[in-house]
PDB file of C-alpha atoms in Angstrom:
ATOM      1  CA  ALA A 843     171.322  82.347  85.351  1.00 79.00           C
ATOM      2  CA  GLN A 844     174.309  80.939  87.161  1.00 86.00           C
ATOM      3  CA  SER A 845     177.712  81.115  85.551  1.00 91.00           C
ATOM      4  CA  VAL A 846     181.376  80.863  86.390  1.00 95.00           C
ATOM      5  CA  ALA A 847     184.342  82.219  84.479  1.00 96.00           C
ATOM      6  CA  GLN A 848     187.993  81.324  84.563  1.00 97.00           C
ATOM      7  CA  PRO A 849     189.430  84.131  82.484  1.00 96.00           C
ATOM      8  CA  GLU A 850     192.835  82.558  81.880  1.00 96.00           C
ATOM      9  CA  ASP A 851     193.230  79.427  79.791  1.00 95.00           C
ATOM     10  CA  GLN A 852     196.790  79.039  81.060  1.00 96.00           C
ATOM     11  CA  VAL A 853     198.889  80.467  83.861  1.00 98.00           C
ATOM     12  CA  ASN A 854     202.677  80.185  83.898  1.00 98.00           C
ATOM     13  CA  VAL A 855     204.574  80.588  87.155  1.00 98.00           C
ATOM     14  CA  ALA A 856     208.175  79.984  88.161  1.00 98.00           C
ATOM     15  CA  GLU A 857     208.754  77.456  90.933  1.00 98.00           C
ATOM     16  CA  GLY A 858     208.877  79.144  94.321  1.00 97.00           C
ATOM     17  CA  ASN A 859     206.817  82.126  93.224  1.00 98.00           C
ATOM     18  CA  PRO A 860     203.273  82.761  94.429  1.00 97.00           C
ATOM     19  CA  LEU A 861     200.491  81.631  92.132  1.00 97.00           C
ATOM     20  CA  THR A 862     196.941  82.803  91.540  1.00 98.00           C
ATOM     21  CA  VAL A 863     194.277  81.115  89.443  1.00 98.00           C
ATOM     22  CA  LYS A 864     191.291  83.364  88.909  1.00 98.00           C
ATOM     23  CA  CYS A 865     187.592  82.566  89.157  1.00 98.00           C
ATOM     24  CA  THR A 866     184.589  84.859  89.001  1.00 98.00           C
ATOM     25  CA  TYR A 867     180.978  83.806  89.317  1.00 96.00           C
ATOM     26  CA  SER A 868     177.423  84.980  88.885  1.00 94.00           C
ATOM     27  CA  VAL A 869     174.487  83.677  90.930  1.00 91.00           C
ATOM     28  CA  SER A 870     171.179  85.149  92.012  1.00 89.00           C
ATOM     29  CA  GLY A 871     171.675  84.502  95.691  1.00 87.00           C
ATOM     30  CA  ASN A 872     174.609  83.389  97.767  1.00 89.00           C
ATOM     31  CA  PRO A 873     177.143  80.966  96.301  1.00 92.00           C
ATOM     32  CA  TYR A 874     178.699  77.697  97.204  1.00 93.00           C
ATOM     33  CA  LEU A 875     182.131  77.718  95.562  1.00 96.00           C
ATOM     34  CA  PHE A 876     184.533  74.867  94.863  1.00 96.00           C
ATOM     35  CA  TRP A 877     188.009  74.313  93.475  1.00 97.00           C
ATOM     36  CA  TYR A 878     189.126  71.029  91.967  1.00 97.00           C
ATOM     37  CA  VAL A 879     192.412  69.944  90.413  1.00 96.00           C
ATOM     38  CA  GLN A 880     192.905  67.432  87.621  1.00 94.00           C
ATOM     39  CA  TYR A 881     196.286  65.839  86.996  1.00 91.00           C
ATOM     40  CA  PRO A 882     196.933  64.278  83.573  1.00 85.00           C
ATOM     41  CA  ASN A 883     194.906  61.138  82.961  1.00 79.00           C
ATOM     42  CA  ARG A 884     193.326  61.364  86.405  1.00 83.00           C
ATOM     43  CA  GLY A 885     189.946  62.263  87.835  1.00 88.00           C
ATOM     44  CA  LEU A 886     189.181  65.556  89.507  1.00 93.00           C
ATOM     45  CA  GLN A 887     190.378  65.962  93.070  1.00 95.00           C
ATOM     46  CA  PHE A 888     188.664  68.259  95.538  1.00 95.00           C
ATOM     47  CA  LEU A 889     190.880  71.084  96.829  1.00 97.00           C
ATOM     48  CA  LEU A 890     188.640  73.357  98.885  1.00 97.00           C
ATOM     49  CA  LYS A 891     185.239  74.967  99.112  1.00 95.00           C
ATOM     50  CA  TYR A 892     183.486  78.025 100.477  1.00 95.00           C
ATOM     51  CA  ILE A 893     180.111  77.465 102.088  1.00 91.00           C
ATOM     52  CA  THR A 894     179.831  80.192 104.673  1.00 88.00           C
ATOM     53  CA  GLY A 895     181.895  81.912 107.326  1.00 88.00           C
ATOM     54  CA  ASP A 896     185.521  82.983 106.967  1.00 91.00           C
ATOM     55  CA  ASN A 897     186.231  84.408 103.539  1.00 93.00           C
ATOM     56  CA  LEU A 898     189.683  82.808 103.471  1.00 96.00           C
ATOM     57  CA  VAL A 899     189.433  79.090 102.907  1.00 97.00           C
ATOM     58  CA  LYS A 900     192.390  76.759 103.307  1.00 96.00           C
ATOM     59  CA  GLY A 901     192.542  73.504 101.429  1.00 95.00           C
ATOM     60  CA  SER A 902     194.732  70.630 100.365  1.00 92.00           C
ATOM     61  CA  TYR A 903     198.376  70.831  99.249  1.00 93.00           C
ATOM     62  CA  GLY A 904     198.866  74.334 100.687  1.00 96.00           C
ATOM     63  CA  PHE A 905     196.236  75.976  98.501  1.00 97.00           C
ATOM     64  CA  GLU A 906     193.860  78.637  99.722  1.00 97.00           C
ATOM     65  CA  ALA A 907     191.121  80.740  98.182  1.00 98.00           C
ATOM     66  CA  GLU A 908     189.522  84.017  99.138  1.00 96.00           C
ATOM     67  CA  PHE A 909     185.829  84.629  98.718  1.00 96.00           C
ATOM     68  CA  ASN A 910     185.158  88.218  97.704  1.00 96.00           C
ATOM     69  CA  LYS A 911     181.459  88.928  97.548  1.00 94.00           C
ATOM     70  CA  SER A 912     181.739  92.473  96.211  1.00 95.00           C
ATOM     71  CA  GLN A 913     183.937  91.350  93.328  1.00 96.00           C
ATOM     72  CA  THR A 914     182.114  88.011  92.952  1.00 96.00           C
ATOM     73  CA  SER A 915     185.440  86.243  92.889  1.00 97.00           C
ATOM     74  CA  PHE A 916     186.991  83.147  94.407  1.00 98.00           C
ATOM     75  CA  HIS A 917     190.625  83.149  93.333  1.00 98.00           C
ATOM     76  CA  LEU A 918     192.847  80.187  94.152  1.00 98.00           C
ATOM     77  CA  LYS A 919     196.249  80.990  95.608  1.00 98.00           C
ATOM     78  CA  LYS A 920     199.414  79.392  96.885  1.00 98.00           C
ATOM     79  CA  PRO A 921     202.351  81.268  98.410  1.00 97.00           C
ATOM     80  CA  SER A 922     205.089  79.171  96.811  1.00 97.00           C
ATOM     81  CA  ALA A 923     204.473  77.092  93.693  1.00 97.00           C
ATOM     82  CA  LEU A 924     205.843  73.597  93.170  1.00 97.00           C
ATOM     83  CA  VAL A 925     206.483  71.915  89.840  1.00 96.00           C
ATOM     84  CA  SER A 926     204.080  69.211  91.023  1.00 95.00           C
ATOM     85  CA  ASP A 927     201.279  71.805  91.137  1.00 96.00           C
ATOM     86  CA  SER A 928     201.221  71.764  87.342  1.00 96.00           C
ATOM     87  CA  ALA A 929     197.730  70.577  86.452  1.00 96.00           C
ATOM     88  CA  LEU A 930     194.299  71.660  85.254  1.00 95.00           C
ATOM     89  CA  TYR A 931     192.250  73.603  87.797  1.00 97.00           C
ATOM     90  CA  PHE A 932     188.469  73.925  87.785  1.00 96.00           C
ATOM     91  CA  CYS A 933     186.267  76.351  89.664  1.00 97.00           C
ATOM     92  CA  ALA A 934     182.591  75.495  90.226  1.00 95.00           C
ATOM     93  CA  VAL A 935     179.620  77.330  91.745  1.00 93.00           C
ATOM     94  CA  ARG A 936     176.107  76.594  92.924  1.00 90.00           C
ATOM     95  CA  ASP A 937     173.477  79.035  94.116  1.00 87.00           C
ATOM     96  CA  VAL A 938     172.524  78.283  97.717  1.00 83.00           C
ATOM     97  CA  MET A 939     168.816  78.707  96.952  1.00 80.00           C
ATOM     98  CA  ASP A 940     168.799  76.768  93.700  1.00 77.00           C
ATOM     99  CA  SER A 941     166.717  73.621  93.976  1.00 72.00           C
ATOM    100  CA  ASN A 942     168.634  72.141  91.061  1.00 69.00           C
ATOM    101  CA  TYR A 943     171.663  70.474  92.600  1.00 70.00           C
ATOM    102  CA  GLN A 944     173.791  70.960  89.534  1.00 79.00           C
ATOM    103  CA  LEU A 945     177.232  72.490  89.893  1.00 87.00           C
ATOM    104  CA  ILE A 946     178.180  75.030  87.234  1.00 90.00           C
ATOM    105  CA  TRP A 947     181.771  74.509  86.112  1.00 93.00           C
ATOM    106  CA  GLY A 948     184.372  76.836  84.723  1.00 94.00           C
ATOM    107  CA  ALA A 949     186.275  75.908  81.580  1.00 93.00           C
ATOM    108  CA  GLY A 950     189.431  75.162  83.520  1.00 95.00           C
ATOM    109  CA  THR A 951     192.829  76.831  83.795  1.00 96.00           C
ATOM    110  CA  LYS A 952     196.020  75.028  82.939  1.00 95.00           C
ATOM    111  CA  LEU A 953     198.685  75.838  85.489  1.00 97.00           C
ATOM    112  CA  ILE A 954     202.292  75.357  84.423  1.00 97.00           C
ATOM    113  CA  ILE A 955     205.026  75.664  87.012  1.00 97.00           C
ATOM    114  CA  LYS A 956     208.485  76.002  85.514  1.00 96.00           C
ATOM    115  CA  PRO A 957     211.599  74.896  87.447  1.00 94.00           C
TER     116      PRO A 957
ATOM    117  CA  ASP B 382     192.027  57.567  95.980  1.00 84.00           C
ATOM    118  CA  SER B 383     188.550  59.105  96.251  1.00 88.00           C
ATOM    119  CA  GLY B 384     186.755  55.823  96.916  1.00 93.00           C
ATOM    120  CA  VAL B 385     184.700  56.129  93.723  1.00 97.00           C
ATOM    121  CA  THR B 386     185.397  53.366  91.238  1.00 97.00           C
ATOM    122  CA  GLN B 387     184.660  53.283  87.532  1.00 97.00           C
ATOM    123  CA  THR B 388     184.920  50.503  84.999  1.00 97.00           C
ATOM    124  CA  PRO B 389     186.214  50.068  82.432  1.00 97.00           C
ATOM    125  CA  LYS B 390     189.148  52.483  82.377  1.00 96.00           C
ATOM    126  CA  HIS B 391     189.331  52.474  78.610  1.00 96.00           C
ATOM    127  CA  LEU B 392     186.833  51.566  75.950  1.00 97.00           C
ATOM    128  CA  ILE B 393     187.288  51.484  72.193  1.00 97.00           C
ATOM    129  CA  THR B 394     184.280  50.893  70.024  1.00 97.00           C
ATOM    130  CA  ALA B 395     182.796  51.688  66.644  1.00 98.00           C
ATOM    131  CA  THR B 396     180.187  54.181  65.546  1.00 98.00           C
ATOM    132  CA  GLY B 397     176.645  52.953  65.967  1.00 97.00           C
ATOM    133  CA  GLN B 398     177.508  50.688  68.871  1.00 98.00           C
ATOM    134  CA  ARG B 399     176.234  50.746  72.460  1.00 98.00           C
ATOM    135  CA  VAL B 400     178.358  50.733  75.606  1.00 98.00           C
ATOM    136  CA  THR B 401     177.730  50.688  79.336  1.00 98.00           C
ATOM    137  CA  LEU B 402     179.885  52.501  81.843  1.00 98.00           C
ATOM    138  CA  ARG B 403     179.746  51.506  85.470  1.00 98.00           C
ATOM    139  CA  CYS B 404     180.281  53.512  88.642  1.00 98.00           C
ATOM    140  CA  SER B 405     180.389  52.518  92.302  1.00 98.00           C
ATOM    141  CA  PRO B 406     180.067  55.452  94.709  1.00 97.00           C
ATOM    142  CA  ARG B 407     181.964  55.942  97.948  1.00 96.00           C
ATOM    143  CA  SER B 408     180.683  53.891 100.814  1.00 95.00           C
ATOM    144  CA  GLY B 409     177.734  55.738 102.372  1.00 92.00           C
ATOM    145  CA  ASP B 410     177.145  58.084  99.448  1.00 95.00           C
ATOM    146  CA  LEU B 411     173.630  58.073  98.074  1.00 94.00           C
ATOM    147  CA  SER B 412     174.040  60.503  95.208  1.00 94.00           C
ATOM    148  CA  VAL B 413     175.792  59.820  91.919  1.00 95.00           C
ATOM    149  CA  TYR B 414     176.623  62.286  89.151  1.00 95.00           C
ATOM    150  CA  TRP B 415     177.774  61.666  85.602  1.00 97.00           C
ATOM    151  CA  TYR B 416     179.962  64.090  83.636  1.00 96.00           C
ATOM    152  CA  GLN B 417     181.429  64.180  80.172  1.00 95.00           C
ATOM    153  CA  GLN B 418     184.790  65.836  79.559  1.00 93.00           C
ATOM    154  CA  SER B 419     185.814  66.454  75.996  1.00 88.00           C
ATOM    155  CA  LEU B 420     188.725  68.509  74.735  1.00 77.00           C
ATOM    156  CA  ASP B 421     186.687  71.332  73.297  1.00 64.00           C
ATOM    157  CA  GLN B 422     183.791  71.504  75.747  1.00 64.00           C
ATOM    158  CA  GLY B 423     185.300  71.138  79.179  1.00 79.00           C
ATOM    159  CA  LEU B 424     183.324  69.409  81.910  1.00 88.00           C
ATOM    160  CA  GLN B 425     179.647  68.874  81.118  1.00 91.00           C
ATOM    161  CA  PHE B 426     177.137  67.694  83.701  1.00 91.00           C
ATOM    162  CA  LEU B 427     174.960  64.892  82.354  1.00 95.00           C
ATOM    163  CA  ILE B 428     172.714  63.581  85.094  1.00 95.00           C
ATOM    164  CA  GLN B 429     172.374  63.044  88.839  1.00 93.00           C
ATOM    165  CA  TYR B 430     170.738  60.227  90.777  1.00 94.00           C
ATOM    166  CA  TYR B 431     169.880  60.140  94.429  1.00 93.00           C
ATOM    167  CA  ASN B 432     169.049  56.854  96.128  1.00 94.00           C
ATOM    168  CA  GLY B 433     167.829  55.303  92.895  1.00 95.00           C
ATOM    169  CA  GLU B 434     165.827  58.261  91.631  1.00 94.00           C
ATOM    170  CA  GLU B 435     166.782  60.794  88.979  1.00 94.00           C
ATOM    171  CA  ARG B 436     167.306  64.172  90.661  1.00 90.00           C
ATOM    172  CA  ALA B 437     168.747  66.512  88.066  1.00 89.00           C
ATOM    173  CA  LYS B 438     169.367  66.432  84.362  1.00 91.00           C
ATOM    174  CA  GLY B 439     171.970  68.396  82.463  1.00 90.00           C
ATOM    175  CA  ASN B 440     173.096  68.267  78.868  1.00 84.00           C
ATOM    176  CA  ILE B 441     172.420  64.582  78.368  1.00 93.00           C
ATOM    177  CA  LEU B 442     171.601  63.406  74.867  1.00 95.00           C
ATOM    178  CA  GLU B 443     168.531  61.267  74.208  1.00 96.00           C
ATOM    179  CA  ARG B 444     170.883  58.498  73.036  1.00 97.00           C
ATOM    180  CA  PHE B 445     172.303  58.389  76.569  1.00 97.00           C
ATOM    181  CA  SER B 446     170.564  56.994  79.606  1.00 97.00           C
ATOM    182  CA  ALA B 447     171.502  56.177  83.151  1.00 97.00           C
ATOM    183  CA  GLN B 448     170.170  54.447  86.204  1.00 97.00           C
ATOM    184  CA  GLN B 449     171.100  53.859  89.803  1.00 98.00           C
ATOM    185  CA  PHE B 450     170.513  50.421  91.248  1.00 97.00           C
ATOM    186  CA  PRO B 451     169.376  49.392  94.753  1.00 96.00           C
ATOM    187  CA  ASP B 452     172.995  48.739  95.762  1.00 96.00           C
ATOM    188  CA  LEU B 453     173.637  52.384  94.694  1.00 97.00           C
ATOM    189  CA  HIS B 454     175.976  51.638  91.841  1.00 97.00           C
ATOM    190  CA  SER B 455     175.134  53.447  88.635  1.00 98.00           C
ATOM    191  CA  GLU B 456     175.407  52.724  84.953  1.00 98.00           C
ATOM    192  CA  LEU B 457     175.572  55.138  82.051  1.00 98.00           C
ATOM    193  CA  ASN B 458     174.397  53.693  78.766  1.00 98.00           C
ATOM    194  CA  LEU B 459     175.538  55.295  75.545  1.00 98.00           C
ATOM    195  CA  SER B 460     173.901  54.096  72.332  1.00 97.00           C
ATOM    196  CA  SER B 461     174.135  54.811  68.595  1.00 97.00           C
ATOM    197  CA  LEU B 462     177.604  56.101  69.288  1.00 98.00           C
ATOM    198  CA  GLU B 463     179.068  58.863  67.166  1.00 97.00           C
ATOM    199  CA  LEU B 464     182.643  60.025  66.731  1.00 96.00           C
ATOM    200  CA  GLY B 465     181.831  63.087  68.799  1.00 93.00           C
ATOM    201  CA  ASP B 466     180.971  60.944  71.810  1.00 95.00           C
ATOM    202  CA  SER B 467     184.659  60.207  72.278  1.00 96.00           C
ATOM    203  CA  ALA B 468     185.492  61.711  75.652  1.00 95.00           C
ATOM    204  CA  LEU B 469     186.309  61.057  79.266  1.00 95.00           C
ATOM    205  CA  TYR B 470     183.265  60.111  81.299  1.00 97.00           C
ATOM    206  CA  PHE B 471     183.435  60.765  85.010  1.00 96.00           C
ATOM    207  CA  CYS B 472     181.270  59.616  87.814  1.00 97.00           C
ATOM    208  CA  ALA B 473     181.156  61.495  91.117  1.00 96.00           C
ATOM    209  CA  SER B 474     179.370  60.808  94.355  1.00 95.00           C
ATOM    210  CA  SER B 475     178.292  62.679  97.468  1.00 93.00           C
ATOM    211  CA  VAL B 476     176.402  61.813 100.629  1.00 90.00           C
ATOM    212  CA  ASP B 477     172.971  63.114  99.691  1.00 81.00           C
ATOM    213  CA  GLY B 478     173.457  65.680  96.978  1.00 73.00           C
ATOM    214  CA  ALA B 479     172.738  68.664  99.182  1.00 74.00           C
ATOM    215  CA  SER B 480     173.867  72.028  97.943  1.00 70.00           C
ATOM    216  CA  GLY B 481     177.093  72.518  99.836  1.00 78.00           C
ATOM    217  CA  GLU B 482     178.345  68.982  99.599  1.00 85.00           C
ATOM    218  CA  THR B 483     181.608  67.983  98.042  1.00 91.00           C
ATOM    219  CA  GLN B 484     181.445  65.702  95.049  1.00 93.00           C
ATOM    220  CA  TYR B 485     184.178  63.071  94.900  1.00 95.00           C
ATOM    221  CA  PHE B 486     185.229  61.941  91.450  1.00 95.00           C
ATOM    222  CA  GLY B 487     186.205  58.578  90.091  1.00 96.00           C
ATOM    223  CA  PRO B 488     189.191  58.075  87.778  1.00 95.00           C
ATOM    224  CA  GLY B 489     186.995  58.159  84.673  1.00 95.00           C
ATOM    225  CA  THR B 490     186.359  56.004  81.634  1.00 96.00           C
ATOM    226  CA  ARG B 491     188.063  57.055  78.430  1.00 95.00           C
ATOM    227  CA  LEU B 492     185.815  56.280  75.482  1.00 97.00           C
ATOM    228  CA  LEU B 493     187.137  56.269  71.952  1.00 97.00           C
ATOM    229  CA  VAL B 494     184.640  55.871  69.131  1.00 97.00           C
ATOM    230  CA  LEU B 495     186.194  54.923  65.795  1.00 96.00           C
TER     231      LEU B 495
END
């Protein structure tokens, strides 16, 4: 069965420091992996995705994520955090060979950037 | 702005009532997804439609139903409402629902059942 885990409910980072939001997944075959961000009282916004190719994926707002097949991880990173990055972050996965088009979502990680 | 619109933004109703949530996908998108986000259960996939046909079903209650119309807008009908149905309901759309596609989310409808 497919699953995705975001092991941290909350991550606290000082402004200007690098940030990492963790995501691990489990699928039978190869994964499609996504990161979304949700600001308060807003819908989810797409940040980036891994489909195939380069393991380092660059996305919106200076975020990037690295696909690590051996560790089944897709951690979200940013070199220098901004207070405006404070939001709820969701990781999602889908098995490439799964005929069900449903994305499996993580529980979300609240990112708090302190000035 | 993702291009996905949802109405209404807020809805307050009583237990036992029925409501309809509406979603218009991005121009050119054929696939629509419905999600429920509650405080204690995160983001739950409800149902997906592609070009008017149901494609995938998630954790959707029997009291809930949805459809996608010929103009591709979609409606989610929630009936016999219970307190526990209070949540944010999101609609998302993508071009054709293929595996690697990005889903683009609307701003959501906040439902409060009293």
